[in-house]
GROMACS .gro file of C-alpha atoms in nm:
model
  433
    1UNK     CA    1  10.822  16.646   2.470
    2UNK     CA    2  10.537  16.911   2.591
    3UNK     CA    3  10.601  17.218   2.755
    4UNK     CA    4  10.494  17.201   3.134
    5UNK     CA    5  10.339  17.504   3.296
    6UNK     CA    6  10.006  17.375   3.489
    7UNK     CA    7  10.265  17.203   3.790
    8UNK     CA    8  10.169  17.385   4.105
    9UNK     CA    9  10.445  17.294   4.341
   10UNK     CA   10  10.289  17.428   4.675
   11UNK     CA   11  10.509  17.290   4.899
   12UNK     CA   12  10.845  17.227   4.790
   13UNK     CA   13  10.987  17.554   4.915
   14UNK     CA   14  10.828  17.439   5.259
   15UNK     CA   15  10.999  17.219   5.510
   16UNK     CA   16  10.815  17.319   5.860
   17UNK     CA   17  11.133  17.119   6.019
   18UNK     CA   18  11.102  17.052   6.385
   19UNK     CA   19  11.409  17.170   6.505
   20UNK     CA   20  11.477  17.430   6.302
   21UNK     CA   21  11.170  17.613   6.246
   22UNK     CA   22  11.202  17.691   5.849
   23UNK     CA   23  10.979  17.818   5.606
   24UNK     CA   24  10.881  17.986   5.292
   25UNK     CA   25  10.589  18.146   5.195
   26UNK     CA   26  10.347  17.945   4.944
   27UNK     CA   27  10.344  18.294   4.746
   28UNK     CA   28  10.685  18.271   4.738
   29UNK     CA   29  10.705  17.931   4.570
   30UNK     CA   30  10.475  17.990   4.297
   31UNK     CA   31  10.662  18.294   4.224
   32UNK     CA   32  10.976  18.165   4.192
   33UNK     CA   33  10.806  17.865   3.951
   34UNK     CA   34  10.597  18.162   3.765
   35UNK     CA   35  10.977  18.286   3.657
   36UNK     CA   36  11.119  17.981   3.533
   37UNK     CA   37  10.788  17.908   3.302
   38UNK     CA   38  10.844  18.307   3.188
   39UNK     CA   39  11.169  18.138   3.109
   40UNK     CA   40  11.091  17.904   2.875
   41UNK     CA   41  10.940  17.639   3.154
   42UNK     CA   42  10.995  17.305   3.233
   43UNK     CA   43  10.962  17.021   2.951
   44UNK     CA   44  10.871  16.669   3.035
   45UNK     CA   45  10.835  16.366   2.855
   46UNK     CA   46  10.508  16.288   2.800
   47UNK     CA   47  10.484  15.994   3.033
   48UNK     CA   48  10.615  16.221   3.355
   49UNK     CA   49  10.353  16.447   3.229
   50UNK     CA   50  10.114  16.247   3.231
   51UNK     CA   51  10.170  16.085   3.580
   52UNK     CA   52  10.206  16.409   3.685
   53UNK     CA   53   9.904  16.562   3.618
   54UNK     CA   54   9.710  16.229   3.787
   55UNK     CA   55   9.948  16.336   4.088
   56UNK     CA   56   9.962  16.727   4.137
   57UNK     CA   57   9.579  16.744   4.190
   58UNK     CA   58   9.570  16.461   4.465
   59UNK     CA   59   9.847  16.629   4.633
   60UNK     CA   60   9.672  16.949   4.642
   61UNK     CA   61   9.359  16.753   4.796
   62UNK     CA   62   9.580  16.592   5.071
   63UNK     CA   63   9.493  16.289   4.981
   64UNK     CA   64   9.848  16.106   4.983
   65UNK     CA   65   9.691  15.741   4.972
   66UNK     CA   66   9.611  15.793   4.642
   67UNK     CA   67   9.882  16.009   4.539
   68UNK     CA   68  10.146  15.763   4.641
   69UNK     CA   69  10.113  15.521   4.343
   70UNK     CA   70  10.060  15.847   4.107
   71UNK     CA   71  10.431  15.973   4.244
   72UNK     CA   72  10.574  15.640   4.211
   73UNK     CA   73  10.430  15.653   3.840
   74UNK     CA   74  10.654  15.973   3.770
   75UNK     CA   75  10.949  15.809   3.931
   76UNK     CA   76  10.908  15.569   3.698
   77UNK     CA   77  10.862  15.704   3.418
   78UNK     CA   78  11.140  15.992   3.472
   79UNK     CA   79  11.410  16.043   3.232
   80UNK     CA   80  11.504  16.380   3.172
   81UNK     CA   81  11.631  16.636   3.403
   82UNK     CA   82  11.324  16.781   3.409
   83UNK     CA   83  11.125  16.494   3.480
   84UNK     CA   84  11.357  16.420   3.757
   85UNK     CA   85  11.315  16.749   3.912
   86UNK     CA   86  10.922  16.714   3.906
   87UNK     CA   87  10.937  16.346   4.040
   88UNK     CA   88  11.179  16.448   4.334
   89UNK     CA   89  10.956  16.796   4.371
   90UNK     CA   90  10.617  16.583   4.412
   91UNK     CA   91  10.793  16.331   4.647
   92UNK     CA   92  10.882  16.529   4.856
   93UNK     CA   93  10.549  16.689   4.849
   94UNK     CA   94  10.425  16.381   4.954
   95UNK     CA   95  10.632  16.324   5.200
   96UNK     CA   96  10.627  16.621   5.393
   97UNK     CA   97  10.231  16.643   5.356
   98UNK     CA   98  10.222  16.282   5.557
   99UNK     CA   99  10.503  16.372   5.740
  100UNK     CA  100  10.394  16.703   5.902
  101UNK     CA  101  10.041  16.594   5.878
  102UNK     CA  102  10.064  16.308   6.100
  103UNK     CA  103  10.285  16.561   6.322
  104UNK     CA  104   9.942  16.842   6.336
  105UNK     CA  105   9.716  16.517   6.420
  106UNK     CA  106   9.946  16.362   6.700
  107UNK     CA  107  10.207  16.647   6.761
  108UNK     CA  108  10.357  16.402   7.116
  109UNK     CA  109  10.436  16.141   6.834
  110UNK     CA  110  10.820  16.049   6.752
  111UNK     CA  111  10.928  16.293   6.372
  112UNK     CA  112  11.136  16.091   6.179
  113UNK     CA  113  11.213  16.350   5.878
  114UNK     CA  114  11.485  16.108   5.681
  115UNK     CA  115  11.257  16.052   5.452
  116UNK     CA  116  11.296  16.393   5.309
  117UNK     CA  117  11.669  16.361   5.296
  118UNK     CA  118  11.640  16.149   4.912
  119UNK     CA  119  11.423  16.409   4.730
  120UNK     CA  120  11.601  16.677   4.874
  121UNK     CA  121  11.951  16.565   4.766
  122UNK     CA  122  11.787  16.496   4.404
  123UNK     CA  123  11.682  16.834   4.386
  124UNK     CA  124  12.010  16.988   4.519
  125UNK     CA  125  12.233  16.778   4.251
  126UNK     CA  126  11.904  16.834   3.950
  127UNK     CA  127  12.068  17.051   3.667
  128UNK     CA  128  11.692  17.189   3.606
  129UNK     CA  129  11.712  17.303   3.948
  130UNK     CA  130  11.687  17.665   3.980
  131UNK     CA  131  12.046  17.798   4.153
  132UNK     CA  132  11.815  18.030   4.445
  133UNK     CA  133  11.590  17.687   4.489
  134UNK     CA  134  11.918  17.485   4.513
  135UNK     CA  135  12.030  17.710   4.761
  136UNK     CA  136  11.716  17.695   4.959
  137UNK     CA  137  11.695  17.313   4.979
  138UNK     CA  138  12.081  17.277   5.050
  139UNK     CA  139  11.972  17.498   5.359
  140UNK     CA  140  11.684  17.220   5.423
  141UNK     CA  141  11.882  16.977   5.378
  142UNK     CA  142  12.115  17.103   5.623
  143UNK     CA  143  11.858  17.167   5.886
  144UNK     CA  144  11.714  16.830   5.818
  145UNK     CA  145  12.061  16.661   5.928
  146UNK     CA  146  12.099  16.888   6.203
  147UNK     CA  147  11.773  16.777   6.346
  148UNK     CA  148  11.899  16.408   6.318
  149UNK     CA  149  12.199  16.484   6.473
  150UNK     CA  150  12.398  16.418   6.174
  151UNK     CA  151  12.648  16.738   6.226
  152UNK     CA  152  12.974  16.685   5.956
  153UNK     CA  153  12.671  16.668   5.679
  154UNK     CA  154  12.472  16.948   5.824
  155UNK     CA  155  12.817  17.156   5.793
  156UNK     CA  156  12.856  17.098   5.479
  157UNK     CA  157  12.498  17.154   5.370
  158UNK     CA  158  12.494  17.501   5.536
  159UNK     CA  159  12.841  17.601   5.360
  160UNK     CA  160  12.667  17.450   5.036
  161UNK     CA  161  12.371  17.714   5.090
  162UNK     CA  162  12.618  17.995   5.173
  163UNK     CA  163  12.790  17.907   4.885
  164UNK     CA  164  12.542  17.968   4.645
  165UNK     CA  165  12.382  18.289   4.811
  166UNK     CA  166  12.182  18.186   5.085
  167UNK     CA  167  12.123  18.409   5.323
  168UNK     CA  168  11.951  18.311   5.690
  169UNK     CA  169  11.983  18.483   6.000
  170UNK     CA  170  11.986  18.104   6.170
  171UNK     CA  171  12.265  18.024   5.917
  172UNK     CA  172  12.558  18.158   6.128
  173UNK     CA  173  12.476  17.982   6.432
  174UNK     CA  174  12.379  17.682   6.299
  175UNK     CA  175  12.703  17.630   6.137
  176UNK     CA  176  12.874  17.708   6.458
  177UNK     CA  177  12.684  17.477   6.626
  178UNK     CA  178  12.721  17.197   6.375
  179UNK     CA  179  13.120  17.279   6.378
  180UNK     CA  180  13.103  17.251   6.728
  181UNK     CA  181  12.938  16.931   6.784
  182UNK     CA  182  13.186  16.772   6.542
  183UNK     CA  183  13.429  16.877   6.788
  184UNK     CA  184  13.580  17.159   6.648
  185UNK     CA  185  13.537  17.428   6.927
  186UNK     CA  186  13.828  17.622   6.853
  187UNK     CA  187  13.691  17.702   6.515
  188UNK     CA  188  13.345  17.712   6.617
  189UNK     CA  189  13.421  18.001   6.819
  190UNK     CA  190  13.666  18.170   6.608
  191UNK     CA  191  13.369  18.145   6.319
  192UNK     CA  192  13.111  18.290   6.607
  193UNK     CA  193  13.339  18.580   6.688
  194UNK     CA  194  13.400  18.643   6.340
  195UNK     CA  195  13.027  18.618   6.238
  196UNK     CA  196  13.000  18.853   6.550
  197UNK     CA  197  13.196  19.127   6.391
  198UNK     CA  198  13.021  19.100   6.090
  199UNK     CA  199  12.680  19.148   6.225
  200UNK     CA  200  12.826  19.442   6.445
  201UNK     CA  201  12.991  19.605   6.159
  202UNK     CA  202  12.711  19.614   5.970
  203UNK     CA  203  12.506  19.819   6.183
  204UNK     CA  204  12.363  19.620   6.399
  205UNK     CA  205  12.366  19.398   6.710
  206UNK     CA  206  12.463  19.039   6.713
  207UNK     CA  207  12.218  18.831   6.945
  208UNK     CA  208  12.269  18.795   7.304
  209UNK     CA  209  12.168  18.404   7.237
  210UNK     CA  210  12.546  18.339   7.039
  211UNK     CA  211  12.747  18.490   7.348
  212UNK     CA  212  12.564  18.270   7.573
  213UNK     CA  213  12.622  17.986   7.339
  214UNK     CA  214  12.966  18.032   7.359
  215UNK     CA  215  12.982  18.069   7.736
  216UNK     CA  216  12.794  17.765   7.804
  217UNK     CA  217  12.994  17.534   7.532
  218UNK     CA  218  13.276  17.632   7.579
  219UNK     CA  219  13.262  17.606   7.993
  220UNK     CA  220  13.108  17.277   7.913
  221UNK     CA  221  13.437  17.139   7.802
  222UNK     CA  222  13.626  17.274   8.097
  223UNK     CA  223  13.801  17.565   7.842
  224UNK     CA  224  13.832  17.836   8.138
  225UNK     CA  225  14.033  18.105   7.902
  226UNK     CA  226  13.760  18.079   7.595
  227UNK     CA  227  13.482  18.066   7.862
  228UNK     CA  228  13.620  18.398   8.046
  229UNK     CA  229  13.671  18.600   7.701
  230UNK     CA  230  13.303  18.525   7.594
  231UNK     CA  231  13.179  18.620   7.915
  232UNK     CA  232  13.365  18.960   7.895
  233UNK     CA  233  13.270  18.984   7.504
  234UNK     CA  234  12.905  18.913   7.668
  235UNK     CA  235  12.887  19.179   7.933
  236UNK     CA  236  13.077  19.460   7.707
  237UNK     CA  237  12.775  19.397   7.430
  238UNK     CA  238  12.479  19.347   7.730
  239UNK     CA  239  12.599  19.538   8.032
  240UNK     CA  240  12.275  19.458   8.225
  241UNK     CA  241  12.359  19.459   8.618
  242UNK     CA  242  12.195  19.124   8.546
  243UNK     CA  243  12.432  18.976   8.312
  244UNK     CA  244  12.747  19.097   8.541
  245UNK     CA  245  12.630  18.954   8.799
  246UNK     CA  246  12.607  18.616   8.662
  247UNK     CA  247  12.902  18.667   8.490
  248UNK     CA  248  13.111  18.725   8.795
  249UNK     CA  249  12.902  18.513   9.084
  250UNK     CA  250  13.034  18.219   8.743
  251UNK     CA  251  13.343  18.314   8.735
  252UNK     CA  252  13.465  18.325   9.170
  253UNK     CA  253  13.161  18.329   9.375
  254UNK     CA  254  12.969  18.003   9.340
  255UNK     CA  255  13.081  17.628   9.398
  256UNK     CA  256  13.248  17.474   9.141
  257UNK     CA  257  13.377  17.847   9.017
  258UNK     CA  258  13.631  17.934   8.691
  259UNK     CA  259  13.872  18.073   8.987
  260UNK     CA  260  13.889  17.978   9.316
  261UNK     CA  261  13.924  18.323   9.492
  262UNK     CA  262  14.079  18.410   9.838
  263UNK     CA  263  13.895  18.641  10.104
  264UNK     CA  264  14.121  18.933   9.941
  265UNK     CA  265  14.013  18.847   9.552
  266UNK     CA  266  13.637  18.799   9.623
  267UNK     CA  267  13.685  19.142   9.808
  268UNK     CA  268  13.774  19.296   9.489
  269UNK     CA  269  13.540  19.108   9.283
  270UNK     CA  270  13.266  19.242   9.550
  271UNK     CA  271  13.405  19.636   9.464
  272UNK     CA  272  13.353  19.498   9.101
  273UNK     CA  273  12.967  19.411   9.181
  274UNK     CA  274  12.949  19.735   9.370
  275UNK     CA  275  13.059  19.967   9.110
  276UNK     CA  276  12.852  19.725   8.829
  277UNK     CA  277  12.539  19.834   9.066
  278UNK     CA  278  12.516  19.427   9.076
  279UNK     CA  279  12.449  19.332   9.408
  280UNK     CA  280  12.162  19.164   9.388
  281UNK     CA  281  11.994  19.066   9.751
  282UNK     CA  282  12.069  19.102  10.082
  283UNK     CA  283  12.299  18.827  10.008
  284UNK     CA  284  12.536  18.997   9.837
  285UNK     CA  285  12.563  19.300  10.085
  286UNK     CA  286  12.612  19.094  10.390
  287UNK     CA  287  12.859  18.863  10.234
  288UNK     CA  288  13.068  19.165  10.093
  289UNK     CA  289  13.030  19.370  10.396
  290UNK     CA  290  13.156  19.061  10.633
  291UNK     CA  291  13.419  19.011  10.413
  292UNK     CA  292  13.544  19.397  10.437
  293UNK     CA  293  13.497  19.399  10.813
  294UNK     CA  294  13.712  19.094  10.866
  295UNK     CA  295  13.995  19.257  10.713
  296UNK     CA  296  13.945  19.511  10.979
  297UNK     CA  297  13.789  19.779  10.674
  298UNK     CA  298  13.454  19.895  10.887
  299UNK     CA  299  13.379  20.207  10.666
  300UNK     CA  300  13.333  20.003  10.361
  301UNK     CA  301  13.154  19.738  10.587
  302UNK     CA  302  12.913  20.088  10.693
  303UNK     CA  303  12.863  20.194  10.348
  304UNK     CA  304  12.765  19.909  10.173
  305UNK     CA  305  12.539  19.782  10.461
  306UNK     CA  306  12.395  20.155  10.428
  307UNK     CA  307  12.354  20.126  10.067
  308UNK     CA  308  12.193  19.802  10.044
  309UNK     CA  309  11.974  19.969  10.296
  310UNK     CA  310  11.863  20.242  10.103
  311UNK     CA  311  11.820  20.072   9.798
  312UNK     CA  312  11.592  19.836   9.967
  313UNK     CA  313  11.771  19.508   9.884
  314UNK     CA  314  11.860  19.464  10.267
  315UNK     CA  315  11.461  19.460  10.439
  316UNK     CA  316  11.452  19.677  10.669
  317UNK     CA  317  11.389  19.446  10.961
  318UNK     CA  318  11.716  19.232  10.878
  319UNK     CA  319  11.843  19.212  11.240
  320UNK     CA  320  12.154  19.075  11.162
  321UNK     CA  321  12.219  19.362  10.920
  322UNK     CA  322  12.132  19.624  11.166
  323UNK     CA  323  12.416  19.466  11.382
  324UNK     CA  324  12.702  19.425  11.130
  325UNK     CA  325  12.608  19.809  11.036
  326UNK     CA  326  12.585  19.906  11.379
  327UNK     CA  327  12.956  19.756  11.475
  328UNK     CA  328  13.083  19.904  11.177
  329UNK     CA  329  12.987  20.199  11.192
  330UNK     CA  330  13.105  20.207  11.579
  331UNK     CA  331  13.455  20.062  11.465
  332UNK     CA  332  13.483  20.345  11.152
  333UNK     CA  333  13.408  20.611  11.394
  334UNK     CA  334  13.706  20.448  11.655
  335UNK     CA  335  13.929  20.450  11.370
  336UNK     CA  336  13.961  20.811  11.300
  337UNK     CA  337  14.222  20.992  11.118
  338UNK     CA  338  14.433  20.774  10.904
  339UNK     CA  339  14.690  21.096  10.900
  340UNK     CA  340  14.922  20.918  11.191
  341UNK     CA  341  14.944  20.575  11.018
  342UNK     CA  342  15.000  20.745  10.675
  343UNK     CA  343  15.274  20.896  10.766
  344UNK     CA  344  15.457  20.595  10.908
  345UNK     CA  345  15.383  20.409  10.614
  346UNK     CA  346  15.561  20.638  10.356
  347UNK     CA  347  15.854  20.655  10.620
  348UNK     CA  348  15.845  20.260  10.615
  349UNK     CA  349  16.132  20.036  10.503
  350UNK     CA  350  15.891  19.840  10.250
  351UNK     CA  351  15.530  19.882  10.145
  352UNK     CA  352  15.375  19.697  10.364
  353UNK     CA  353  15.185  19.935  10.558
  354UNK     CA  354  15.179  20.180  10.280
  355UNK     CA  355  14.935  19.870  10.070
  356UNK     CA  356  14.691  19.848  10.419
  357UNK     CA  357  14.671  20.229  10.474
  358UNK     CA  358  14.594  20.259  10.067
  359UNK     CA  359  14.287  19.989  10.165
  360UNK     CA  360  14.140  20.170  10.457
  361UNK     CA  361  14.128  20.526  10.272
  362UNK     CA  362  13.962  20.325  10.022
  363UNK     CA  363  13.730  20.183  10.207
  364UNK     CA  364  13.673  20.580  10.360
  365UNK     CA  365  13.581  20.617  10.004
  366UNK     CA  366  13.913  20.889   9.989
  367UNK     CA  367  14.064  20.714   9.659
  368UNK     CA  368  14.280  21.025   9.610
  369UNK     CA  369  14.510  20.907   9.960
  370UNK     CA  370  14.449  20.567   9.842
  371UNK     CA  371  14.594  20.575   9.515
  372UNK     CA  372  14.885  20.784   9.666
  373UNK     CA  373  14.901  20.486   9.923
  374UNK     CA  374  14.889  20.209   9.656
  375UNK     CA  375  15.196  20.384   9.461
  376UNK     CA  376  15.398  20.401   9.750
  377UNK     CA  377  15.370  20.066   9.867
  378UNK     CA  378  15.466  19.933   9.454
  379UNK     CA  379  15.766  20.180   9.457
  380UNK     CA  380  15.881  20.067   9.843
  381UNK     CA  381  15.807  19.716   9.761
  382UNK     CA  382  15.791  19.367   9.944
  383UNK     CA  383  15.407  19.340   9.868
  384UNK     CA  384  15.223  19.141   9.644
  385UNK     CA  385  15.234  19.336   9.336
  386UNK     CA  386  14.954  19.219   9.139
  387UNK     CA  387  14.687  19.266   9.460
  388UNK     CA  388  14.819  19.655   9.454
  389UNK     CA  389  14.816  19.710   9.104
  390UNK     CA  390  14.445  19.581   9.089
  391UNK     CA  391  14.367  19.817   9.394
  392UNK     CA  392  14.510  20.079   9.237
  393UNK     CA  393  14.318  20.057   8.898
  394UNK     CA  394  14.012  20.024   9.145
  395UNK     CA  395  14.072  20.361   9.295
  396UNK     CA  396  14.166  20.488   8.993
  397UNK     CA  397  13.859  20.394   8.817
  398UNK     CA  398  13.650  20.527   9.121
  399UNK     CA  399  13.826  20.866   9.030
  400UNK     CA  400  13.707  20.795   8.688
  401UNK     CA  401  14.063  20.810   8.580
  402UNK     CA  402  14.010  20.503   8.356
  403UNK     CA  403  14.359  20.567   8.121
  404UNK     CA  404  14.539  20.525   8.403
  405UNK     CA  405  14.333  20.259   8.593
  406UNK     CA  406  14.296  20.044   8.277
  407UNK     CA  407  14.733  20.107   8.289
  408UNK     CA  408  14.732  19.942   8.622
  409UNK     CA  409  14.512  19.632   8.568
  410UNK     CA  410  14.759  19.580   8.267
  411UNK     CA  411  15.062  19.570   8.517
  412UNK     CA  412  14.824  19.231   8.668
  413UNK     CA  413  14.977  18.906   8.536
  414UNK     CA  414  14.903  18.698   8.783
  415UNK     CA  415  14.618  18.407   8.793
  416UNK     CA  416  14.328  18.459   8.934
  417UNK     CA  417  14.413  18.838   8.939
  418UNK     CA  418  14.507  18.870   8.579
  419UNK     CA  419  14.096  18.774   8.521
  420UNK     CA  420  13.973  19.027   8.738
  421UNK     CA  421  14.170  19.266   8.639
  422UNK     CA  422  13.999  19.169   8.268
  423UNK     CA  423  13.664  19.190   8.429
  424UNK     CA  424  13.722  19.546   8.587
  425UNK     CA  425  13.868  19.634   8.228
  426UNK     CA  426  13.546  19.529   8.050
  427UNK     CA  427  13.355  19.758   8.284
  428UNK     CA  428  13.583  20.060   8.182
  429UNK     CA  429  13.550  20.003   7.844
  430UNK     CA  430  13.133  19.964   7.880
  431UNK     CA  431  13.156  20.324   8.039
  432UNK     CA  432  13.363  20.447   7.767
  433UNK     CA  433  13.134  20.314   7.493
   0.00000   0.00000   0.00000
């Protein structure tokens, strides 16, 4: 047999896959054959060597009519390891030079990349294989079954290439996704999370894109309590007013909602926008400030009509704003002193009154009286508890007391409360960080 160094193999650390846009470097390639000549090189029988020589040459020249019978002739005449490796190496040379060339000439045309599956797997089980090539095509491969939708062998591809050193920033994701179209959300999303951490810990940020890959898979298949955690893991790494507002208008304020929410939940989920800074439009503001004002609360009806106002969200000439304001602010000013009411509140058999006092000092922005309102009402009881204890965090949090607000939500155990009370934790814990 004759040593083998003249083999340029320009493309068989290339894949250019559709789907999964990989590639490396044509420098790359020759280096990594430049070290395993320095090595000692490849030897082939002289017959591979022969046919491969005719071949390598009409590859390089793209001309793949010709170089189809010269490949076959290696094929033929391979019998070592080595030959095997340069017959599988050159055919799928070929093949990905007609492949993707047909693809540049006609790029609307149907891909079919299976034919790249056989010289990859011969490469991937070659002995003369270099281990940080093997790696490389077992991630190919992997992307090349993930493309055709072939998921339980682009899993195992993937943890092939991991195994043996690979390292992709796609990899992660990929092999969540692949786990989780075999039907294995559950671990998909504990491997997510956990590849999560790992980015985090090292430093730096994992990619917006896997939260909202989680979100939208697992709210796909109708998993509310794996759908709600992402979305709170989501807004505590991207706390754009953006993001929280889709996050919450998701989770109680469009149709077909995670929680179907009362007039006195959305009111609370509202504060939550409010204190987010994500109302969005005039929208918002009118729909939070109608809500308020129904439950006979005019002076948070006033102020968030004002601030919308201000902020420009509410146009100026919105005549139907400038009546809702106007009534509220006529109806805050009738209401006066809450000092009367107060007082027969904490006198009160149960906490009735105590719970709607705590609301209107709230809503007259004096959380101090409403948090001392809120308390009395839980210790006098007969009210709902888990409605107080989230207006009670609320108040505390607009104090900026967030030990003791984030101690409230806790007390929530109730659904739908129990998820916004997890939503108005997130936010703490994004103005901690």
């Amino acid at each position: 047999m004759k040593m083998f160094s003249k083999l340029a193999l320009m493309a068989v650390l290339a894949t250019g896959v559709s789907t999964i846009a990989v590639t490396e470097p044509v420098a790359a390639a020759q280096k990594n054959k430049n070290k395993k000549e320095e090595a000692g090189g490849l030897k082939l029988s002289p017959e591979a060597l022969k046919a491969a020589q005719t071949a390598q040459p009409l590859l390089q020249a793209k001309d793949y009519a010709a170089a189809e019978p010269a490949v076959a002739a290696v094929e033929a005449a391979a019998k070592t390891e080595d030959d095997k490796y340069i017959a599988a190496a050159l055919r799928y040379d070929l093949e990905s030079g007609k492949l993707y060339g047909a693809q540049a000439a006609n790029p609307n045309a149907p891909l079919d990349e299976t034919v790249l599956a056989k010289p990859l797997d011969t490469l991937i089980a070659n002995a003369s294989t270099p281990p940080a090539d093997k790696a490389r095509y077992a991630f190919r491969r992997g992307a090349l079954a993930y493309n055709g939708k072939q998921y339980p062998v682009a899993l195992q591809m993937f943890q092939q290439a991991k195994q043996l050193g690979y390292n992709d920033p796609q990899m992660p994701l990929l092999m969540v996704k692949a786990k989780m179209e075999t039907g294995d959300v559950a671990g998909a999303n504990a491997d997510l999370d956990a590849a999560i951490q790992q980015i985090n810990a090292s430093g730096q940020k994992a990619p917006e894109d896997y939260y909202r890959y989680a979100i939208a898979r697992s709210n796909q298949r109708k998993m509310v309590p794996e759908t709600l955690s992402w979305m709170r893991k989501w807004i505590a790494a991207y706390p754009t007013s953006k993001n929280w507002r889709d996050a919450l208008v998701i989770y109680g304020l469009q149709p077909g909602s995670l929680a179907t929410l009362d007039k006195n939940q959305k009111i609370d989920l509202f504060r939550l926008m409010r204190t987010s800074k994500s109302l969005a439009d005039q929208n918002d503001y009118l729909e939070y400030a109608q809500n308020v004002s129904e439950k006979g609360l005019p002076a948070e009806a006033e102020a968030v009509l004002r601030e919308g106002t201000a902020s420009g969200k509410i146009p100026a000439g919105n005549g139907a704003a400038k009546a809702m304001l106007a009534d509220s602010a006529a109806k805050a000013k009738a209401e006066g002193s809450l000092a009367p009411t107060e007082k027969k509140a904490l006198a009160a058999a149960d906490g009735k009154l105590a719970a709607v006092t705590g609301e209107a000092y709230y809503g007259q922005g004096n959380y101090a009286k409403a948090v001392e309102l809120y308390r009395a009402a839980l210790q006098k009881g007969g009210v709902n508890a888990d409605e107080v204890n989230t207006r009670l965090g609320i108040a505390l949090a607009a104090q900026g007391n967030k030990a003791e607000a984030k101690a409230a939500f806790a007390n929530v155990k109730g659904a739908p409360r129990a998820d916004l009370a997890a939503f108005w934790t997130a936010w703490l814990d994004s103005q901690a960080a």
